[in-house]
Amino acid sequence: MFATSGRRRLVALTVGAASALLTGGIATTGPAVAAAGCSVGYTVTAQWSGGFVAGLQLTNLGDPLSGWVLTWSFAGDQRVLSGWNATFTQNGNQVTATNASWNGGLGTGAGTSIGFQGSWGSANPVPAAFTLNGVSCTGSVTTTSGRTTTTVPTTTTTRPTTTTTVPTTTVTTTTRPTTTTSGGSGVQIRGGDVSSLKKNEDRGAVYYDAQGNRGDALAILRAHGVNWARLKVWVNPADGYNNKTRVLEMAKRIKGQGMGLLVDFHYSDYWADPGRQEKPAAWRGYTFAQLRDAVYTHTRDVLGALRSQGTTADMVQIGNEINPGMLLPDGSSDNWSNLAQLLTAGSRAAKEVDSSTRVVLHLANITDTAGLRWWYDSAVSHGVPFDVIGLSHYVYWHGSLSSLQSEANDLASRYGKPVVVVETAYGFTLSGKDSLGNIFDSSLAQAGGYSASPEGQAQLVRDVLAVMARVPGGRGLGVFYWEPAWTAVAGGGWDPTDPNSGNAWENQALFDYSNRPLPAMSALGAG
């Protein structure tokens, strides 16, 4: 998994439990004993059997650390992805991550793992005690070949493994990112992902304007200046939402408001993100050729139906947060020949339905400059046709606004294509409204650097819009806010397979707990 060179060697610590929650390990290489001044690598590999872990934090690691990298691999895809660099500083027994984040769900399948690799600049022993997600872990860490095992309690929960549930290393900054401004000054797209709106409405959700008049959430968003909407597409979801029929229904409403339409194909029956790219059940027995044809047919079918009813998609995502690829393991980014064929099939279908529809390739992990360049370079070298670069940026997971600015500028210049943030959000409160704990909590507010308040949420929206407005050459298209209307209502939960699941997102919506617009809605529309 990890490269070694010179005097660096790897020491593996496996964090395990009676439930086999965390398993794995890496054999060490190199000299058996660290000489004075040697850089000793230290790796923690963890495998989750289910759920996800929020607020991933390592503390009490001892000596000052440098050059730490987070890596992860997926079930069925053993490639390790680098994507997390941090500077650690010593503060007593507390080791603090600075400008560190990790995007991507942990996934739930066997073989899904994460790892941390770093080095100590002295011959001091590798610490045998540390804290993982608030759980004290102890054990003897060997400096010879092999591995050790220590027991910790289960730390998973039952929240979704989507991009909204990406683990993060807590950043201890309490200051607002440095790119705050008063507004976005004229980006083209001021959008919102309203994929959960119809299900929410069918379960009894109601929405009001600022004066307390009940109304259509889409109309309220439009009245505040929101001019685009995004809809995800699943193939055959268990709850019957976000499928072709529902997307057609919602598209009529969106176009009826005079809004642009971005269609987001997940090519799954369930959430697709960096930690989970599962095939739809109906496609699991397909050969690769059949899988490629299914991508083409499904994409053309949905987009063709949209055009036939007079609601042609203006933009289309071929996959959602596809850093590791899509339809794994066949479409892994370890096998770019396969992945390129799948992406090209979807792109070709979109252009055949309407040549003016812009094709978006959407990635997360915006702090990994080398990884982003490698991915888009590979797409270009394999001839994948696309028009727009799509990024996810949640400030509490994906780094500062200055990082977003740097990456957006670099990508727009390097590939000569416009960039759009297709997902962002922030909490307006730390309190919840249903029984399921919310994803956005005090640790994420601390990591994000904005207050967990209506004003903090609005400022974050202004700042992300401002970043996109500053992309050179007018290539910053704009921003989509993720799920502004996903308020808490019984039956409107995240899991399509569980009608009793709750909503872990209501404190990041753009409607408050009285179902009225928050200031961030106006900030989004004024971009």
XYZ file of C-alpha atoms in Angstrom:
527
model
C 0.000 0.000 0.000
C 2.684 2.475 0.928
C 5.928 3.152 -0.873
C 9.112 2.988 1.149
C 12.530 4.364 0.352
C 15.795 5.132 2.112
C 15.539 4.896 5.874
C 11.741 5.104 6.032
C 9.940 2.010 7.139
C 6.355 1.226 7.944
C 5.047 0.107 11.289
C 1.526 -1.268 11.212
C -0.997 -0.960 13.984
C -4.308 -2.711 13.538
C -7.285 -1.354 15.416
C -9.666 -4.218 16.024
C -12.743 -5.114 18.040
C -14.662 -8.141 19.128
C -17.200 -7.282 16.431
C -14.428 -7.319 13.815
C -15.281 -3.713 13.146
C -11.689 -2.735 12.405
C -9.300 -5.185 10.829
C -6.227 -5.211 8.635
C -2.570 -4.440 8.848
C 0.596 -3.867 6.855
C 3.890 -5.656 7.332
C 6.857 -3.465 8.089
C 9.885 -3.153 5.889
C 13.355 -1.722 6.361
C 15.774 -1.997 9.280
C 14.597 -3.679 12.454
C 15.704 -0.839 14.710
C 15.450 2.899 14.024
C 18.781 4.671 14.272
C 19.069 8.155 15.692
C 17.637 10.703 13.289
C 15.773 8.115 11.221
C 12.283 8.874 9.968
C 9.972 6.156 11.229
C 6.731 5.645 9.336
C 3.580 4.764 11.218
C 0.434 3.401 9.610
C -3.025 2.784 11.003
C -5.287 0.711 8.783
C -8.943 0.355 9.696
C -11.791 -1.531 8.087
C -15.417 -0.688 8.773
C -18.111 -3.348 8.551
C -20.970 -0.871 8.258
C -22.137 2.697 8.709
C -19.750 5.611 8.652
C -17.552 7.560 11.010
C -17.789 11.338 11.293
C -15.160 13.646 12.726
C -12.175 11.351 12.329
C -9.500 12.662 14.685
C -6.140 11.388 15.846
C -4.671 12.856 19.034
C -1.940 12.082 21.577
C 0.498 10.898 18.966
C 3.559 12.138 20.805
C 6.399 13.725 18.839
C 5.750 16.437 16.243
C 4.742 14.894 12.946
C 5.198 15.916 9.349
C 4.266 14.756 5.896
C 1.186 12.791 6.894
C -0.903 11.331 4.101
C -4.347 9.772 4.263
C -5.006 6.892 1.917
C -7.973 4.662 1.364
C -9.015 1.601 -0.605
C -12.359 0.154 -1.497
C -13.922 -3.271 -1.493
C -13.261 -4.668 -4.928
C -10.756 -1.903 -5.680
C -7.485 -2.316 -3.852
C -5.933 0.858 -5.209
C -4.873 3.224 -2.468
C -5.773 6.842 -3.090
C -3.614 9.577 -1.643
C -5.591 12.649 -0.881
C -4.843 14.122 2.493
C -1.804 16.073 3.547
C -1.447 17.777 6.875
C 1.034 19.556 9.064
C 0.900 18.378 12.646
C 2.146 20.475 15.528
C 2.769 19.450 19.116
C 0.617 21.042 21.783
C 1.335 19.147 24.968
C -0.080 15.705 24.317
C -2.428 17.039 21.655
C -1.491 16.772 17.994
C -3.473 19.205 15.903
C -4.228 18.923 12.178
C -3.901 22.149 10.231
C -5.703 22.595 6.907
C -6.429 18.875 6.896
C -9.505 17.213 5.519
C -10.634 14.029 3.916
C -13.476 13.786 1.439
C -15.261 10.556 0.685
C -17.464 8.148 2.592
C -15.811 5.206 4.271
C -18.130 2.785 2.564
C -19.547 -0.319 4.186
C -18.264 -3.335 2.288
C -15.649 -5.800 3.376
C -12.241 -4.648 2.270
C -12.949 -0.944 2.621
C -10.130 0.600 4.593
C -8.411 3.813 5.488
C -4.809 4.390 6.438
C -2.613 7.118 7.859
C 1.085 7.295 7.104
C 3.577 9.703 8.594
C 7.004 9.999 10.134
C 8.754 11.038 13.290
C 11.934 13.067 12.992
C 13.671 11.348 15.900
C 14.392 7.894 17.243
C 11.733 8.196 19.957
C 9.457 5.150 20.116
C 6.355 5.090 17.991
C 3.524 5.881 20.445
C 1.387 2.971 21.518
C -1.504 5.152 22.643
C -3.651 7.488 20.604
C -7.251 8.577 20.276
C -9.465 7.558 17.339
C -12.775 9.400 17.213
C -12.664 10.042 20.917
C -11.906 6.403 21.752
C -8.673 5.824 23.660
C -6.621 3.155 21.875
C -3.614 1.497 23.451
C -1.332 -1.353 22.517
C 2.301 -2.176 21.943
C 3.361 -0.963 18.518
C 6.159 -3.080 17.135
C 9.138 -1.723 15.251
C 9.849 -5.037 13.611
C 8.034 -7.017 10.962
C 4.490 -8.014 11.659
C 1.683 -6.180 13.313
C -0.019 -5.677 16.618
C -3.657 -5.599 17.576
C -5.556 -3.470 20.024
C -9.242 -3.434 20.897
C -11.552 -0.441 20.668
C -15.333 -0.126 20.926
C -17.478 0.145 17.822
C -17.580 3.740 16.594
C -19.922 3.534 13.613
C -23.413 4.961 13.277
C -26.235 4.452 10.787
C -25.990 7.660 8.811
C -25.635 7.637 5.023
C -22.333 7.014 3.284
C -22.752 9.779 0.747
C -20.744 12.861 0.175
C -22.719 14.443 2.902
C -21.300 11.970 5.367
C -17.639 12.176 4.505
C -15.311 11.726 7.452
C -13.102 14.653 8.329
C -10.099 15.250 10.475
C -11.074 17.994 12.885
C -9.260 21.226 12.160
C -8.703 23.201 15.305
C -8.850 26.633 13.716
C -11.552 28.924 15.026
C -11.052 31.681 12.499
C -13.078 32.221 9.353
C -11.342 31.332 6.066
C -9.422 34.183 4.533
C -11.480 34.600 1.357
C -14.547 36.255 2.855
C -16.124 38.951 0.728
C -19.438 40.679 0.437
C -20.786 38.683 -2.469
C -20.327 36.693 -5.639
C -20.594 39.504 -8.230
C -22.422 37.914 -11.074
C -21.800 34.172 -11.483
C -24.144 32.494 -13.949
C -25.368 29.642 -11.749
C -26.962 30.144 -8.344
C -28.463 26.729 -7.879
C -29.769 24.192 -5.419
C -29.996 20.401 -5.409
C -33.667 19.647 -4.754
C -33.537 15.875 -5.194
C -35.259 15.187 -1.857
C -38.015 17.792 -2.255
C -40.725 15.594 -3.747
C -40.321 12.850 -1.153
C -40.315 15.462 1.586
C -43.524 17.023 0.258
C -45.209 13.638 -0.052
C -44.411 13.006 3.606
C -46.034 16.245 4.698
C -43.343 18.924 4.474
C -44.624 22.487 4.100
C -42.779 25.679 3.191
C -43.467 29.353 3.809
C -42.141 32.591 2.425
C -40.648 35.278 4.641
C -44.106 36.731 5.307
C -45.489 33.397 6.494
C -47.473 32.568 3.360
C -47.444 28.887 2.477
C -45.950 28.197 -0.937
C -44.020 25.940 -3.278
C -40.418 25.552 -2.112
C -39.170 25.867 -5.688
C -41.111 29.091 -6.195
C -39.741 30.458 -2.923
C -36.191 29.615 -3.962
C -36.760 31.203 -7.370
C -38.187 34.348 -5.792
C -34.918 34.700 -3.877
C -32.891 34.548 -7.089
C -31.991 30.833 -7.239
C -31.910 30.136 -10.978
C -30.806 26.483 -11.389
C -31.825 23.152 -9.857
C -30.020 19.834 -9.682
C -31.674 16.402 -9.608
C -29.959 13.083 -8.964
C -31.018 9.974 -10.886
C -30.977 6.479 -9.441
C -31.783 3.462 -11.600
C -34.257 1.523 -9.442
C -34.264 2.868 -5.867
C -36.210 0.981 -3.226
C -38.442 3.932 -2.289
C -39.372 4.898 -5.861
C -37.899 8.397 -5.648
C -35.090 9.903 -7.736
C -35.874 7.496 -10.556
C -36.769 8.403 -14.145
C -40.454 8.994 -13.400
C -39.785 11.302 -10.458
C -37.068 13.209 -12.313
C -39.455 13.884 -15.195
C -42.081 15.127 -12.742
C -39.662 17.434 -10.944
C -38.148 18.698 -14.199
C -41.550 20.079 -15.253
C -41.744 22.077 -12.058
C -38.162 23.311 -12.364
C -38.542 24.429 -15.965
C -41.920 25.931 -15.046
C -40.030 28.270 -12.718
C -37.708 29.279 -15.553
C -34.732 27.541 -13.918
C -31.808 25.730 -15.531
C -31.619 21.967 -14.984
C -28.585 19.852 -14.044
C -29.230 16.088 -14.103
C -26.869 14.050 -11.896
C -26.580 10.373 -12.884
C -25.372 8.171 -10.039
C -25.606 4.915 -12.069
C -26.717 3.135 -8.935
C -29.839 2.323 -6.938
C -28.296 4.119 -3.979
C -25.946 6.935 -3.036
C -22.767 7.078 -5.120
C -19.721 8.974 -3.813
C -15.970 8.410 -3.322
C -16.664 5.731 -0.720
C -19.399 3.902 -2.572
C -19.890 3.310 -6.307
C -22.167 0.280 -6.446
C -23.795 -1.110 -9.559
C -27.583 -1.103 -9.784
C -28.990 -4.502 -8.845
C -30.236 -5.102 -12.380
C -26.728 -4.593 -13.826
C -24.665 -6.695 -11.421
C -24.447 -9.751 -13.668
C -23.491 -7.798 -16.771
C -20.312 -8.241 -18.737
C -18.317 -5.052 -19.194
C -19.696 -4.581 -22.719
C -23.240 -4.916 -21.353
C -22.410 -2.488 -18.562
C -21.116 0.097 -21.032
C -24.248 -0.315 -23.152
C -26.430 0.056 -20.069
C -24.793 3.399 -19.227
C -25.510 4.615 -22.750
C -29.088 3.308 -22.837
C -30.027 4.539 -19.360
C -28.548 8.000 -19.958
C -30.191 8.382 -23.342
C -33.525 7.061 -22.056
C -33.786 9.558 -19.198
C -32.481 12.548 -21.142
C -34.561 11.659 -24.197
C -37.708 11.524 -22.087
C -36.849 14.914 -20.591
C -36.452 16.414 -24.049
C -39.680 14.818 -25.296
C -41.669 16.527 -22.560
C -40.039 19.882 -23.267
C -37.679 19.925 -20.276
C -34.291 19.281 -21.885
C -31.402 19.023 -19.441
C -29.050 21.995 -19.639
C -26.177 20.128 -17.978
C -25.639 16.487 -17.098
C -23.226 14.769 -14.727
C -21.875 11.437 -15.916
C -21.417 10.024 -12.437
C -21.333 11.547 -8.980
C -18.023 12.188 -7.174
C -16.272 9.605 -9.304
C -12.716 9.961 -7.974
C -12.412 6.146 -7.620
C -14.347 5.542 -10.822
C -17.908 4.268 -11.202
C -19.744 0.949 -11.335
C -16.938 -0.692 -9.372
C -14.951 -2.774 -9.820
C -15.330 -2.705 -13.619
C -15.087 1.071 -13.948
C -12.302 1.668 -11.445
C -9.916 4.527 -12.117
C -7.221 1.867 -11.793
C -8.442 0.780 -15.206
C -8.804 3.963 -17.220
C -9.542 2.124 -20.434
C -12.744 0.769 -18.874
C -13.634 3.962 -17.037
C -13.141 6.052 -20.168
C -15.474 3.786 -22.119
C -18.200 4.163 -19.496
C -17.808 7.938 -19.308
C -17.728 8.265 -23.073
C -20.872 6.161 -23.406
C -22.740 8.486 -21.050
C -21.359 11.627 -22.660
C -22.195 10.386 -26.161
C -25.760 9.599 -25.099
C -26.202 13.092 -23.671
C -24.904 14.807 -26.808
C -27.020 12.625 -29.102
C -30.164 13.714 -27.260
C -29.187 17.394 -27.411
C -25.817 18.707 -28.510
C -26.230 21.833 -26.403
C -26.383 19.887 -23.127
C -23.092 20.390 -21.303
C -21.396 17.309 -19.854
C -19.915 17.562 -16.352
C -17.301 15.276 -14.802
C -17.637 15.633 -11.041
C -14.948 14.979 -8.433
C -14.486 15.607 -4.734
C -11.206 15.871 -2.776
C -10.296 19.341 -3.996
C -7.231 19.586 -1.733
C -5.399 16.892 -3.716
C -3.962 18.929 -6.591
C -1.880 16.057 -7.940
C -4.809 13.666 -7.714
C -7.182 16.002 -9.524
C -4.677 16.663 -12.287
C -3.962 12.958 -12.664
C -7.666 12.171 -12.933
C -8.561 14.861 -15.480
C -5.309 14.304 -17.382
C -6.321 10.646 -17.689
C -9.788 11.600 -18.917
C -8.296 13.884 -21.550
C -5.638 11.398 -22.670
C -8.308 8.717 -23.090
C -10.453 11.026 -25.179
C -13.394 11.350 -22.803
C -15.577 14.208 -24.104
C -16.690 16.684 -21.430
C -17.465 20.379 -21.148
C -17.437 21.337 -17.460
C -15.423 20.439 -14.349
C -17.645 19.833 -11.334
C -16.368 19.951 -7.753
C -17.733 19.279 -4.291
C -16.625 21.712 -1.618
C -17.814 21.532 1.956
C -15.535 23.848 3.903
C -15.603 21.641 7.004
C -14.420 18.599 5.001
C -12.541 19.901 1.977
C -10.307 22.675 3.224
C -10.352 26.442 3.153
C -11.902 28.737 0.575
C -8.387 29.666 -0.493
C -7.811 25.993 -1.369
C -10.978 25.996 -3.442
C -9.847 29.156 -5.198
C -6.451 27.677 -5.982
C -7.851 24.430 -7.341
C -10.630 26.062 -9.373
C -8.139 28.490 -10.928
C -5.683 25.692 -11.697
C -8.238 23.366 -13.259
C -9.875 26.087 -15.352
C -6.487 27.165 -16.704
C -5.039 23.692 -17.197
C -8.007 22.288 -19.128
C -9.530 25.459 -20.565
C -12.948 24.512 -19.214
C -15.406 26.185 -16.849
C -15.676 25.014 -13.251
C -18.797 24.760 -11.110
C -19.224 23.823 -7.446
C -22.031 21.284 -7.667
C -22.225 20.699 -3.901
C -21.697 22.915 -0.879
C -23.574 23.582 2.374
C -23.229 24.783 5.958
C -25.256 24.628 9.156
C -27.377 27.464 10.541
C -27.672 25.815 13.982
C -26.274 22.944 16.005
C -29.697 21.844 17.195
C -31.735 19.172 15.453
C -35.384 18.652 14.631
C -35.705 14.881 14.394
C -34.352 11.878 16.279
C -31.365 11.297 14.006
C -28.240 13.199 14.956
C -27.117 15.727 12.383
C -23.964 15.466 10.309
C -23.092 19.106 10.927
C -22.107 19.327 14.570
C -19.799 21.385 16.777
C -16.661 19.669 15.467
C -17.574 20.473 11.875
C -18.442 24.042 12.805
C -14.991 24.333 14.373
C -13.410 22.819 11.280
C -15.371 25.091 8.951
C -14.508 28.279 10.795
C -17.919 29.929 10.376
C -20.437 30.325 13.165
C -23.225 27.763 13.265
C -25.830 30.471 12.803
C -28.011 31.953 10.058
C -25.387 34.676 9.587
C -22.501 32.195 9.426
C -24.333 30.063 6.882
C -25.098 33.101 4.724
C -21.485 34.279 4.826
C -20.217 30.882 3.736
C -22.560 30.976 0.736
C -21.371 34.481 -0.202
C -17.749 33.400 0.075
C -18.085 30.299 -2.100
C -19.882 32.373 -4.738
C -17.127 34.968 -4.544
C -14.478 32.304 -5.112
C -16.193 31.176 -8.294
C -16.620 34.752 -9.485
C -12.858 35.227 -9.232
C -11.894 32.266 -11.432
C -9.973 33.867 -14.321
C -11.544 34.211 -17.732
C -15.092 34.023 -16.407
C -14.715 30.245 -16.075
C -16.276 30.082 -12.619
C -19.848 29.171 -13.548
C -21.288 29.261 -10.054
C -22.546 27.138 -7.177
C -25.208 24.563 -6.333
C -26.235 24.416 -2.678
C -26.874 20.827 -1.623
C -30.462 20.088 -0.536
C -31.729 23.547 0.531
C -35.276 22.204 1.002
C -34.505 18.954 2.832
C -36.264 19.771 6.087
C -37.049 17.219 8.796
C -40.317 15.377 8.281
C -41.325 11.854 9.312
C -40.670 9.446 6.461
C -38.461 11.842 4.535
C -35.199 10.249 5.605
C -31.981 9.517 3.757
C -32.185 5.755 3.283
C -34.366 4.610 0.357
C -34.396 1.086 1.817
C -35.669 2.200 5.245
C -38.895 4.229 5.458
C -38.133 4.996 9.112
C -34.750 6.575 8.503
C -34.310 10.152 9.619
C -32.795 13.261 8.091
C -29.273 14.190 9.199
C -29.254 17.358 7.064
C -32.076 19.603 8.281
C -29.751 22.008 10.089
C -28.017 22.728 6.759
C -31.193 23.462 4.799
C -32.027 26.989 3.636
C -35.392 26.841 5.402
C -35.346 27.259 9.182
C -37.230 25.127 11.697
C -40.322 27.256 11.112
C -39.969 26.373 7.419
C -39.215 29.962 6.393
C -36.284 31.148 4.255
C -32.954 31.761 5.941
C -30.651 34.674 4.986
C -28.421 32.244 3.072
C -31.189 31.760 0.517
C -31.030 35.425 -0.401
C -27.231 35.243 -0.382
C -27.339 32.349 -2.837
C -29.779 34.090 -5.135
C -27.817 37.328 -5.090
C -24.640 35.624 -6.311
